[in-house]
Coordinates of C-alpha atoms in Angstrom, one line a residue:
M1 CA 2.3 -16.0 3.9
R2 CA 5.5 -14.3 5.4
I3 CA 4.7 -10.2 5.2
G4 CA 7.3 -7.8 6.1
L5 CA 6.0 -4.3 6.7
L6 CA 8.4 -1.3 6.6
G7 CA 7.5 1.2 8.9
T8 CA 5.9 1.2 12.1
G9 CA 3.1 4.0 12.1
N10 CA -0.8 3.7 11.9
V11 CA -0.7 2.2 8.5
A12 CA 1.8 -0.5 9.2
R13 CA 0.6 -1.5 12.6
A14 CA -3.1 -1.6 10.9
L15 CA -1.9 -3.9 8.0
A16 CA 0.2 -6.2 10.2
H17 CA -2.8 -6.7 12.7
G18 CA -5.2 -7.2 9.8
W19 CA -3.3 -9.9 7.8
R20 CA -2.0 -11.4 11.3
A21 CA -5.7 -12.1 12.2
A22 CA -6.1 -13.7 8.4
G23 CA -3.4 -16.1 9.6
H24 CA -0.3 -14.5 8.2
D25 CA 3.2 -14.3 9.4
V26 CA 3.9 -10.7 9.9
L27 CA 7.3 -8.5 11.0
L28 CA 7.1 -4.6 11.3
G29 CA 10.6 -3.1 10.1
S30 CA 12.3 -0.1 11.8
R31 CA 15.4 1.8 12.1
T32 CA 15.2 1.3 15.9
P33 CA 13.5 -1.8 16.4
K34 CA 14.6 -1.9 20.1
E35 CA 12.8 1.4 20.7
R36 CA 9.5 -0.2 19.2
T37 CA 8.7 -3.1 21.5
D38 CA 5.5 -1.7 22.7
L39 CA 3.6 -2.0 19.6
G40 CA 2.1 -5.6 20.4
L41 CA 3.7 -6.7 17.2
P42 CA 6.9 -8.3 16.2
V43 CA 9.4 -5.7 15.2
A44 CA 13.0 -6.2 13.9
G45 CA 15.5 -4.1 11.6
L46 CA 14.9 -3.2 8.4
D47 CA 17.6 -5.8 6.6
E48 CA 15.8 -8.7 8.9
T49 CA 12.3 -7.6 7.9
A50 CA 13.3 -7.8 4.3
A51 CA 15.0 -11.1 4.7
H52 CA 12.1 -12.6 6.5
A53 CA 9.4 -11.5 3.8
E54 CA 7.7 -13.1 1.0
V55 CA 5.8 -9.9 0.4
L56 CA 7.4 -6.6 1.3
V57 CA 5.0 -3.4 2.1
N58 CA 6.3 0.0 2.0
A59 CA 4.4 1.9 4.5
T60 CA 7.1 4.5 5.2
P61 CA 6.6 8.3 4.3
G62 CA 6.6 8.8 0.5
N63 CA 9.5 11.4 0.6
V64 CA 12.0 9.2 2.1
S65 CA 10.9 5.5 0.8
V66 CA 13.2 5.2 -2.4
D67 CA 16.2 6.2 -0.2
L68 CA 15.1 3.9 2.5
L69 CA 14.9 0.8 0.1
R70 CA 18.4 1.6 -1.4
S71 CA 19.9 1.3 1.8
L72 CA 18.5 -2.4 2.0
G73 CA 20.2 -2.8 -1.6
A74 CA 18.5 -4.1 -4.7
P75 CA 19.9 -7.6 -4.2
A76 CA 17.6 -8.1 -1.1
L77 CA 14.7 -7.0 -2.6
A78 CA 15.3 -9.0 -6.1
G79 CA 12.4 -11.1 -7.0
T80 CA 10.3 -10.0 -3.7
V81 CA 6.8 -8.7 -4.4
L82 CA 6.7 -5.0 -3.1
I83 CA 3.3 -3.6 -2.2
D84 CA 3.6 0.2 -2.1
V85 CA 1.1 2.0 0.0
G86 CA 2.9 4.9 0.4
V87 CA 2.4 8.8 -0.8
G88 CA 4.8 11.7 -0.9
L89 CA 3.6 14.9 0.8
T90 CA 5.2 17.9 1.7
D91 CA 5.9 18.6 5.1
D92 CA 2.7 20.7 5.3
Y93 CA 0.5 18.3 3.7
T94 CA -0.3 20.6 0.6
E95 CA 1.4 19.5 -2.3
L96 CA 2.8 16.1 -3.7
S97 CA 6.4 15.4 -3.3
H98 CA 6.4 13.5 -7.0
P99 CA 4.1 16.0 -8.5
N100 CA 5.3 14.8 -12.1
S101 CA 5.7 11.1 -11.3
S102 CA 4.4 8.7 -8.5
L103 CA 6.6 7.1 -5.5
G104 CA 5.3 3.6 -7.2
E105 CA 6.8 4.5 -10.3
Q106 CA 10.1 5.7 -8.8
I107 CA 10.3 2.4 -6.8
Q108 CA 10.1 0.3 -9.8
E109 CA 12.2 2.5 -11.7
A110 CA 14.9 1.9 -9.1
F111 CA 14.4 -1.5 -8.5
P112 CA 13.7 -3.1 -12.1
L113 CA 13.9 -6.9 -10.5
T114 CA 11.3 -6.1 -7.7
P115 CA 7.6 -6.4 -9.0
V116 CA 5.8 -3.4 -7.5
V117 CA 2.2 -3.3 -6.9
K118 CA 0.8 0.2 -5.8
T119 CA -2.8 -0.2 -3.8
L120 CA -4.4 1.0 -0.8
C121 CA -3.1 4.6 -0.7
T122 CA -6.6 6.1 -1.6
M123 CA -7.9 5.4 2.1
D124 CA -7.0 5.8 5.7
S125 CA -5.7 2.8 7.7
T126 CA -9.0 2.1 9.2
A127 CA -10.7 1.8 5.9
M128 CA -7.9 -0.4 4.6
V129 CA -8.4 -3.0 7.0
A130 CA -12.3 -2.7 7.7
P131 CA -14.1 -2.1 4.6
N132 CA -17.2 -3.9 5.6
E133 CA -17.5 -1.1 8.4
L134 CA -18.1 1.6 5.5
A135 CA -21.7 2.2 4.8
G136 CA -21.4 0.5 1.5
P137 CA -19.1 -1.3 -1.1
S138 CA -16.2 0.7 -2.5
T139 CA -13.3 0.5 -4.4
V140 CA -9.5 -0.4 -4.1
F141 CA -7.3 -0.1 -6.8
L142 CA -4.1 -1.9 -8.1
S143 CA -1.3 -0.8 -10.3
G144 CA 1.5 -2.6 -11.5
D145 CA 3.6 -4.1 -14.5
D146 CA 3.5 -7.7 -13.2
A147 CA 0.5 -9.8 -13.5
E148 CA 1.2 -12.5 -11.0
A149 CA 2.3 -9.7 -8.4
K150 CA -1.0 -8.0 -9.0
R151 CA -2.7 -11.5 -8.0
T152 CA -0.9 -12.0 -5.1
A153 CA -1.4 -8.5 -3.9
G154 CA -5.2 -9.2 -4.7
R155 CA -5.3 -12.3 -2.4
L156 CA -3.9 -10.0 0.4
L157 CA -6.7 -7.7 -0.3
T158 CA -9.1 -10.2 0.2
D159 CA -7.5 -11.2 3.2
L160 CA -8.3 -7.7 4.7
G161 CA -12.0 -8.0 3.7
W162 CA -11.9 -6.8 0.1
P163 CA -13.8 -8.9 -2.4
P164 CA -12.6 -9.4 -5.8
S165 CA -15.8 -7.1 -6.8
S166 CA -14.2 -4.1 -5.3
Q167 CA -10.7 -4.8 -6.3
L168 CA -10.1 -2.6 -9.7
D169 CA -6.8 -3.2 -11.9
I170 CA -6.2 0.1 -13.3
G171 CA -3.2 -0.9 -15.4
G172 CA 0.5 -0.8 -15.4
I173 CA 2.7 1.3 -12.5
T174 CA 2.2 4.2 -14.5
T175 CA -1.3 4.5 -13.2
A176 CA -0.1 4.5 -9.6
R177 CA 0.3 8.3 -10.6
G178 CA -3.4 8.5 -10.5
Q179 CA -3.8 6.8 -7.2
E180 CA -1.2 8.9 -5.3
H181 CA -2.4 12.2 -6.7
F182 CA -5.9 11.2 -5.2
A183 CA -4.4 12.4 -1.9
L184 CA -5.1 16.0 -2.7
L185 CA -9.1 15.5 -3.3
F186 CA -8.9 12.8 -0.2
M187 CA -8.0 15.8 2.0
G188 CA -10.7 18.0 0.6
I189 CA -13.4 15.3 1.1
A190 CA -12.0 14.8 4.6
G191 CA -12.5 18.2 5.1
G192 CA -15.9 18.2 4.0
L193 CA -16.9 15.1 6.0
G194 CA -15.0 16.0 8.9
S195 CA -13.5 12.4 9.1
H196 CA -10.4 10.7 7.0
T197 CA -12.4 7.2 7.5
F198 CA -14.1 6.9 4.1
N199 CA -13.7 5.5 0.6
I200 CA -14.8 6.1 -2.9
Q201 CA -16.7 3.5 -5.4
V202 CA -16.2 3.4 -9.0
V203 CA -19.7 3.2 -10.3
P204 CA -19.8 1.9 -13.8
P205 CA -22.8 1.8 -16.6
R206 CA -25.5 -1.0 -15.7
S207 CA -24.1 -2.9 -18.7
A208 CA -20.6 -2.9 -17.6
Q209 CA -19.1 -6.1 -15.7
P210 CA -18.1 -5.7 -12.1
P211 CA -14.5 -4.4 -11.7
T212 CA -12.1 -7.2 -11.0
V213 CA -8.5 -8.0 -10.5
R214 CA -7.4 -8.8 -14.1
S215 CA -6.0 -12.3 -14.4

């Protein structure tokens, strides 16, 4: 697939490398692409990246994401699956910038013709693309209102090393709030472990079926 990633930070670069290794055509989007030629990955302007993409990934800081997407315009995003991995935090990283909502919800509200899927925001960039390097199986969550968009996101997660048994569809885009609000607990766990590279696993009762993406 042609995957456009908005952003050139650690998360965008890690995902781009992971999907490129799986055979996808990736392009990073930057406001200043001529200044980002040292990344070892193709970089273009934001408009060109959006036009390139069959799937667009928002990997920009969550407190600026909606304005950045608005600069592209709703027609440019209409019909394109948008995977949102961002979390909005205050500048000192102590509070959420969307305490009564979520970035995923706000993007979906601003772009109703763009199916938004929230995922991968409960871990750091290393765990996102190397789940097999963790000490055991763990869970990645998906939130979104469009079933086909979630299936597409699920296939791309599988390409990063997340088997369907590790993917848990938790419902519509309003459930993105829970994923993003986990950021506060994430920082506490990171402090306790002394590392940001970890993940959590949902452990159901023995009688329950393994978590999978809903079809």
